[in-house]
CSV table of C-alpha atoms and ligand atoms in Angstrom, one decimal:
chain,number,residue,atom,x,y,z
A,17,MET,CA,104.3,131.7,84.7
A,18,ARG,CA,104.1,127.9,84.9
A,19,LEU,CA,107.1,126.0,86.2
A,20,ALA,CA,107.7,122.3,85.8
A,21,SER,CA,110.2,119.5,86.4
A,22,PHE,CA,110.7,117.0,83.6
A,23,LEU,CA,112.8,114.3,82.1
A,24,PRO,CA,113.7,115.0,78.5
A,25,PRO,CA,112.9,112.4,75.8
A,26,ASP,CA,116.5,111.1,75.7
A,27,ASP,CA,116.9,110.6,79.4
A,28,HIS,CA,117.5,107.0,80.2
A,29,THR,CA,114.9,107.0,82.9
A,30,ALA,CA,112.2,108.6,80.8
A,31,GLY,CA,109.2,106.5,79.9
A,32,ARG,CA,109.9,103.9,82.6
A,33,ASP,CA,106.6,103.2,84.2
A,34,ARG,CA,107.3,99.8,85.8
A,35,ILE,CA,106.4,99.6,89.4
A,36,ASP,CA,109.8,98.5,90.4
A,37,ASP,CA,111.1,101.8,89.0
A,38,VAL,CA,109.0,103.9,91.4
A,39,GLN,CA,111.9,104.9,93.5
A,40,VAL,CA,113.9,105.8,90.4
A,41,VAL,CA,111.2,108.0,89.1
A,42,ALA,CA,110.1,109.4,92.4
A,43,GLY,CA,113.6,110.3,93.3
A,44,ALA,CA,114.5,111.7,89.9
A,45,ARG,CA,115.1,115.5,90.1
A,46,GLY,CA,115.1,115.9,86.4
A,47,ARG,CA,115.4,119.4,84.9
A,48,THR,CA,113.5,122.6,85.6
A,49,ALA,CA,111.4,124.3,82.9
A,50,VAL,CA,109.0,127.1,82.1
A,51,VAL,CA,106.0,125.8,80.3
A,52,VAL,CA,105.0,128.1,77.4
A,53,GLY,CA,101.9,126.9,75.5
A,54,ASP,CA,102.5,123.3,74.6
A,55,GLN,CA,106.3,123.5,75.0
A,56,VAL,CA,108.7,123.1,77.9
A,57,VAL,CA,111.7,125.5,77.9
A,58,ASP,CA,114.8,123.9,79.5
A,59,LEU,CA,116.1,126.2,82.3
A,60,THR,CA,119.2,124.0,82.6
A,61,ASP,CA,120.3,125.0,79.1
A,62,PRO,CA,123.8,126.3,79.6
A,63,ALA,CA,122.8,129.6,78.1
A,64,VAL,CA,120.3,130.0,80.9
A,65,GLY,CA,122.2,128.2,83.6
A,66,LEU,CA,119.5,127.8,86.3
A,67,PRO,CA,119.5,124.8,88.7
A,68,GLY,CA,117.9,121.5,87.6
A,69,ASP,CA,116.5,121.0,91.1
A,70,MET,CA,113.3,123.0,91.6
A,71,ALA,CA,113.8,123.6,95.3
A,72,ALA,CA,117.3,125.0,94.5
A,73,LEU,CA,115.9,127.2,91.8
A,74,LEU,CA,113.1,128.6,94.0
A,75,ALA,CA,115.7,129.3,96.7
A,76,LEU,CA,117.4,131.8,94.3
A,77,GLY,CA,114.3,134.0,94.6
A,78,PRO,CA,113.0,136.7,92.3
A,79,SER,CA,116.2,137.0,90.2
A,80,ALA,CA,115.7,133.3,89.2
A,81,MET,CA,112.1,134.0,88.3
A,82,GLU,CA,113.2,136.9,86.1
A,83,ALA,CA,115.8,134.7,84.5
A,84,ALA,CA,113.2,132.0,83.9
A,85,ALA,CA,110.8,134.4,82.3
A,86,ALA,CA,113.6,135.8,80.1
A,87,ALA,CA,114.5,132.2,79.0
A,88,ALA,CA,110.9,131.5,78.1
A,89,ALA,CA,110.9,134.5,75.7
A,90,GLY,CA,114.3,133.6,74.3
A,91,ALA,CA,116.0,130.8,72.3
A,92,ALA,CA,116.7,128.3,75.1
A,93,ARG,CA,116.4,124.5,74.3
A,94,ARG,CA,112.8,123.4,74.3
A,95,TRP,CA,110.7,120.3,73.7
A,96,ALA,CA,107.0,119.6,73.0
A,97,LEU,CA,105.2,119.0,76.3
A,98,ASP,CA,103.9,115.7,74.9
A,99,ASP,CA,107.4,114.4,74.4
A,100,VAL,CA,108.8,114.8,77.9
A,101,ARG,CA,108.0,113.1,81.1
A,102,LEU,CA,106.7,115.5,83.7
A,103,LEU,CA,107.8,114.9,87.3
A,104,ALA,CA,106.2,116.4,90.4
A,105,PRO,CA,107.1,120.1,90.0
A,106,VAL,CA,109.1,119.8,93.2
A,107,PRO,CA,110.2,116.2,92.9
A,108,THR,CA,111.8,116.1,96.4
A,109,PRO,CA,110.3,118.8,98.6
A,110,PRO,CA,112.2,119.5,101.8
A,111,LYS,CA,108.9,118.7,103.5
A,112,VAL,CA,105.2,118.1,102.7
A,113,MET,CA,102.8,119.4,105.3
A,114,ALA,CA,99.0,118.6,105.1
A,115,ILE,CA,96.1,119.8,107.2
A,116,GLY,CA,93.2,117.5,108.1
A,117,MET,CA,89.5,118.3,108.6
A,118,ASN,CA,89.7,121.7,106.9
A,119,TYR,CA,86.3,121.7,105.1
A,120,ARG,CA,83.1,121.6,107.2
A,121,ALA,CA,81.3,119.2,104.9
A,122,HIS,CA,84.3,116.8,104.9
A,123,THR,CA,84.4,116.7,108.6
A,124,ALA,CA,80.7,116.0,108.6
A,125,GLU,CA,81.0,113.1,106.1
A,126,LEU,CA,83.6,111.5,108.5
A,127,GLN,CA,81.3,112.1,111.5
A,128,ARG,CA,83.7,114.4,113.2
A,129,GLU,CA,83.4,117.9,114.6
A,130,PRO,CA,85.2,120.8,113.0
A,131,PRO,CA,88.6,121.1,114.8
A,132,GLU,CA,89.3,123.9,117.3
A,133,TYR,CA,92.9,123.9,116.4
A,134,GLN,CA,94.6,123.3,113.0
A,135,TYR,CA,95.3,119.6,112.6
A,136,TRP,CA,98.6,119.0,110.8
A,137,PHE,CA,100.5,116.0,109.7
A,138,ASN,CA,103.4,115.2,107.5
A,139,LYS,CA,103.5,113.2,104.3
A,140,GLN,CA,106.9,111.7,103.8
A,141,ARG,CA,108.5,113.4,100.8
A,142,THR,CA,109.4,110.0,99.3
A,143,CYS,CA,105.7,109.5,98.5
A,144,VAL,CA,105.7,112.4,96.0
A,145,VAL,CA,105.1,111.5,92.3
A,146,GLY,CA,104.2,113.4,89.2
A,147,PRO,CA,101.2,113.6,86.9
A,148,GLY,CA,100.4,110.3,85.2
A,149,HIS,CA,102.4,108.2,87.7
A,150,PRO,CA,100.5,105.2,89.0
A,151,ILE,CA,99.0,105.4,92.5
A,152,LEU,CA,99.8,102.0,94.0
A,153,VAL,CA,97.4,100.0,96.1
A,154,PRO,CA,99.8,98.4,98.6
A,155,PRO,CA,99.7,94.7,99.5
A,156,VAL,CA,98.7,95.4,103.1
A,157,SER,CA,95.4,97.3,102.5
A,158,ASP,CA,92.8,98.1,99.8
A,159,TRP,CA,91.3,101.1,101.7
A,160,VAL,CA,93.0,103.5,99.4
A,161,ASP,CA,91.3,106.9,99.0
A,162,TYR,CA,91.8,110.2,97.1
A,163,GLU,CA,91.8,113.7,98.5
A,164,ALA,CA,91.9,116.7,96.1
A,165,GLU,CA,93.8,119.7,97.6
A,166,LEU,CA,95.1,123.1,96.6
A,167,GLY,CA,98.8,122.9,97.1
A,168,ILE,CA,101.0,125.9,98.1
A,169,VAL,CA,104.6,125.7,97.0
A,170,VAL,CA,106.9,127.8,99.2
A,171,GLY,CA,109.3,130.2,97.6
A,172,ARG,CA,111.4,131.5,100.5
A,173,ARG,CA,112.6,130.5,103.9
A,174,ALA,CA,110.3,132.1,106.4
A,175,ARG,CA,109.5,132.1,110.2
A,176,ALA,CA,106.7,133.9,112.1
A,177,VAL,CA,104.8,135.0,109.0
A,178,PRO,CA,101.7,137.0,109.9
A,179,ALA,CA,98.5,135.7,108.2
A,180,ASP,CA,98.2,138.9,106.1
A,181,ARG,CA,101.7,138.5,104.7
A,182,TRP,CA,101.3,134.8,103.7
A,183,LEU,CA,101.6,135.5,99.9
A,184,ASP,CA,105.2,136.7,100.6
A,185,VAL,CA,106.3,133.1,101.0
A,186,VAL,CA,104.4,131.6,98.1
A,187,ALA,CA,106.2,130.7,94.9
A,188,GLY,CA,103.0,129.4,93.4
A,189,PHE,CA,100.2,126.9,93.5
A,190,THR,CA,99.8,123.3,92.4
A,191,VAL,CA,97.4,120.4,92.7
A,192,VAL,CA,98.0,117.7,95.4
A,193,ASN,CA,96.2,114.4,95.7
A,194,ASP,CA,96.6,113.5,99.4
A,195,VAL,CA,96.2,109.8,98.8
A,196,SER,CA,95.3,108.0,102.1
A,197,VAL,CA,95.2,104.4,103.3
A,198,ARG,CA,92.3,104.8,105.7
A,199,ASP,CA,92.8,101.8,108.0
A,200,TRP,CA,96.4,102.6,108.5
A,201,GLN,CA,95.5,106.3,108.9
A,202,TRP,CA,92.9,105.7,111.6
A,203,ARG,CA,94.8,103.2,113.7
A,204,THR,CA,96.9,106.0,115.3
A,205,PRO,CA,96.1,109.7,116.0
A,206,THR,CA,98.9,111.1,114.0
A,207,PHE,CA,97.6,109.9,110.5
A,208,THR,CA,101.3,109.7,109.3
A,209,MET,CA,101.5,106.0,108.5
A,210,GLY,CA,98.4,106.1,106.4
A,211,LYS,CA,99.5,109.1,104.5
A,212,SER,CA,102.9,108.2,103.3
A,213,PHE,CA,102.8,105.0,101.3
A,214,ASP,CA,105.0,105.1,98.1
A,215,THR,CA,103.3,107.0,95.3
A,216,HIS,CA,100.6,108.5,97.6
A,217,GLY,CA,101.6,112.1,97.0
A,218,PRO,CA,100.7,112.9,93.4
A,219,THR,CA,101.5,116.6,92.8
A,220,GLY,CA,101.4,118.8,89.7
A,221,PRO,CA,101.4,119.2,86.9
A,222,PHE,CA,103.0,122.7,87.3
A,223,ILE,CA,103.7,125.4,89.8
A,224,VAL,CA,101.5,128.3,88.7
A,225,THR,CA,102.7,131.7,90.0
A,226,PRO,CA,100.3,133.8,92.0
A,227,ASP,CA,99.8,136.4,89.3
A,228,GLU,CA,98.1,133.8,87.1
A,229,VAL,CA,95.9,132.3,89.8
A,230,GLY,CA,93.7,135.2,90.8
A,231,ASP,CA,92.1,134.9,94.2
A,232,PRO,CA,93.4,131.6,95.7
A,233,GLY,CA,90.7,131.8,98.2
A,234,ALA,CA,87.9,131.3,95.6
A,235,LEU,CA,89.1,128.4,93.4
A,236,ALA,CA,86.8,125.5,92.3
A,237,VAL,CA,88.2,122.1,93.3
A,238,LYS,CA,86.8,119.0,91.6
A,239,THR,CA,87.6,115.3,91.5
A,240,TRP,CA,86.5,112.7,89.1
A,241,VAL,CA,87.1,108.9,89.5
A,242,ASN,CA,86.6,107.3,86.1
A,243,GLY,CA,84.6,110.3,84.9
A,244,ASP,CA,82.3,110.2,88.0
A,245,LEU,CA,82.3,113.6,89.8
A,246,ARG,CA,83.1,112.9,93.5
A,247,GLN,CA,84.4,116.2,94.9
A,248,ASP,CA,83.0,119.6,94.0
A,249,ALA,CA,83.8,122.6,96.2
A,250,THR,CA,85.8,125.8,96.3
A,251,THR,CA,88.6,127.0,98.5
A,252,ALA,CA,86.2,129.7,99.8
A,253,ASP,CA,84.9,126.8,102.0
A,254,LEU,CA,88.2,126.3,103.9
A,255,LEU,CA,87.8,126.4,107.7
A,256,PHE,CA,91.3,127.7,108.3
A,257,GLY,CA,92.3,130.1,105.6
A,258,LEU,CA,95.5,130.0,103.6
A,259,GLY,CA,97.0,132.9,105.6
A,260,GLN,CA,96.1,131.3,108.9
A,261,MET,CA,97.8,128.1,107.8
A,262,VAL,CA,101.1,129.8,106.9
A,263,GLU,CA,101.0,131.8,110.2
A,264,PHE,CA,100.4,128.7,112.2
A,265,LEU,CA,103.1,126.6,110.6
A,266,THR,CA,105.7,129.3,110.8
A,267,THR,CA,105.0,129.9,114.5
A,268,VAL,CA,106.7,126.5,115.1
A,269,PHE,CA,109.3,126.0,112.3
A,270,PRO,CA,110.5,127.6,109.2
A,271,LEU,CA,109.0,127.0,105.8
A,272,GLU,CA,111.7,126.5,103.1
A,273,PRO,CA,111.9,126.9,99.4
A,274,GLY,CA,110.2,123.9,97.7
A,275,ASP,CA,108.1,122.9,100.7
A,276,VAL,CA,104.6,121.8,99.7
A,277,ILE,CA,101.5,122.6,101.9
A,278,ALA,CA,98.4,120.6,101.2
A,279,THR,CA,95.5,122.8,102.3
A,280,GLY,CA,92.8,120.2,103.0
A,281,THR,CA,90.2,118.3,101.1
A,282,PRO,CA,86.5,118.9,100.5
A,283,ALA,CA,83.7,116.4,101.0
A,284,GLY,CA,83.3,113.5,98.6
A,285,VAL,CA,86.1,111.2,99.5
A,286,GLY,CA,85.6,107.5,99.1
A,287,ALA,CA,85.4,107.0,102.9
A,288,GLY,CA,82.4,109.3,103.0
A,289,PHE,CA,80.2,106.8,101.0
A,290,ASP,CA,78.3,103.9,102.5
A,291,PRO,CA,79.7,101.5,101.6
A,292,PRO,CA,83.0,103.2,101.1
A,293,ARG,CA,84.2,103.6,97.5
A,294,TRP,CA,88.0,102.8,97.7
A,295,LEU,CA,90.2,103.2,94.7
A,296,GLN,CA,90.7,100.1,92.6
A,297,PRO,CA,93.5,99.1,90.2
A,298,GLY,CA,92.4,100.4,86.8
A,299,ASP,CA,90.7,103.5,88.1
A,300,VAL,CA,91.8,107.0,87.0
A,301,VAL,CA,91.7,109.9,89.4
A,302,ARG,CA,91.4,113.4,87.8
A,303,ILE,CA,91.6,116.5,89.9
A,304,GLU,CA,91.0,119.9,88.5
A,305,ILE,CA,91.6,123.2,90.3
A,306,ASP,CA,90.6,126.4,88.5
A,307,GLN,CA,93.6,128.4,87.2
A,308,VAL,CA,96.0,125.9,88.7
A,309,GLY,CA,95.6,122.8,86.5
A,310,VAL,CA,94.6,119.2,86.1
A,311,LEU,CA,96.3,116.3,87.9
A,312,GLN,CA,95.5,112.9,86.6
A,313,ASN,CA,96.9,109.6,87.9
A,314,PRO,CA,95.9,105.9,87.2
A,315,VAL,CA,95.6,103.4,90.0
A,316,ALA,CA,97.5,100.1,89.9
A,317,ALA,CA,98.2,97.2,92.2
A,318,ALA,CA,101.7,97.3,93.7
A,319,GLY,CA,103.9,94.8,91.9
A,320,THR,CA,101.6,94.2,88.9
A,321,ALA,CA,101.7,97.2,86.6
B,7,LIG,MN1,94.2,115.7,103.1
């Protein structure tokens, strides 16, 4: 099953792409849907009655997933996928955790050693945007970079999860672009300030449930910038595996429904080139992860698009 968050065609905020509307769109929770073929089935249809907020829907657990599947097969209100505006599948995640230096070739391109311990940082949840939303180059830096990552969307509250039980907490998988402002990132050891500029958390287009993904530890991850293939790896190359990550995080704090975990990026980021190849206004970043989907976003200068 593929789950999405969307604004319907008649929503007053739909179709607004202006940069000064970023907060409106990024903060919009929209409605929840199941995607069936080229249609979105509205789970907030009163006949279905599920929450419009994805994190709230996921918190209802397996019964909500069954209700969503039933709605997809029934007569609930629906639109053509092309006619709605997709938001990030969880537009306002409770938290967004991301691991750094989790592919050997990526640590090498940045002249670092593979880490002994898992290296985690937060992306502020306000940076999350959906497919097609512009990635903004901020006025204070043009060192803007892309990072393709498999995203885990958490489906239940969990603490102290053993690595071999990690799938118990997973609602599904999505694509995350961990957009990074490298000079701001590297000025401090925590990375946080360079990872959380507005619009720098593109996520989507869908949450794909584990039954449709196959082995999440063997998925091809590819990034193109303007059609130029930059990243090409598989999740089999992760240094710390998906189960290890869930175990490590839940050793310290709970994961909660709707949390997004970005699992690290392979080699091929712009910072790895000499000279670096930063994203420029007018570029288009396309990330494809097998079985999970394609996330594409244009790049624009803040205040001009
Ligand atoms: Mn990253």
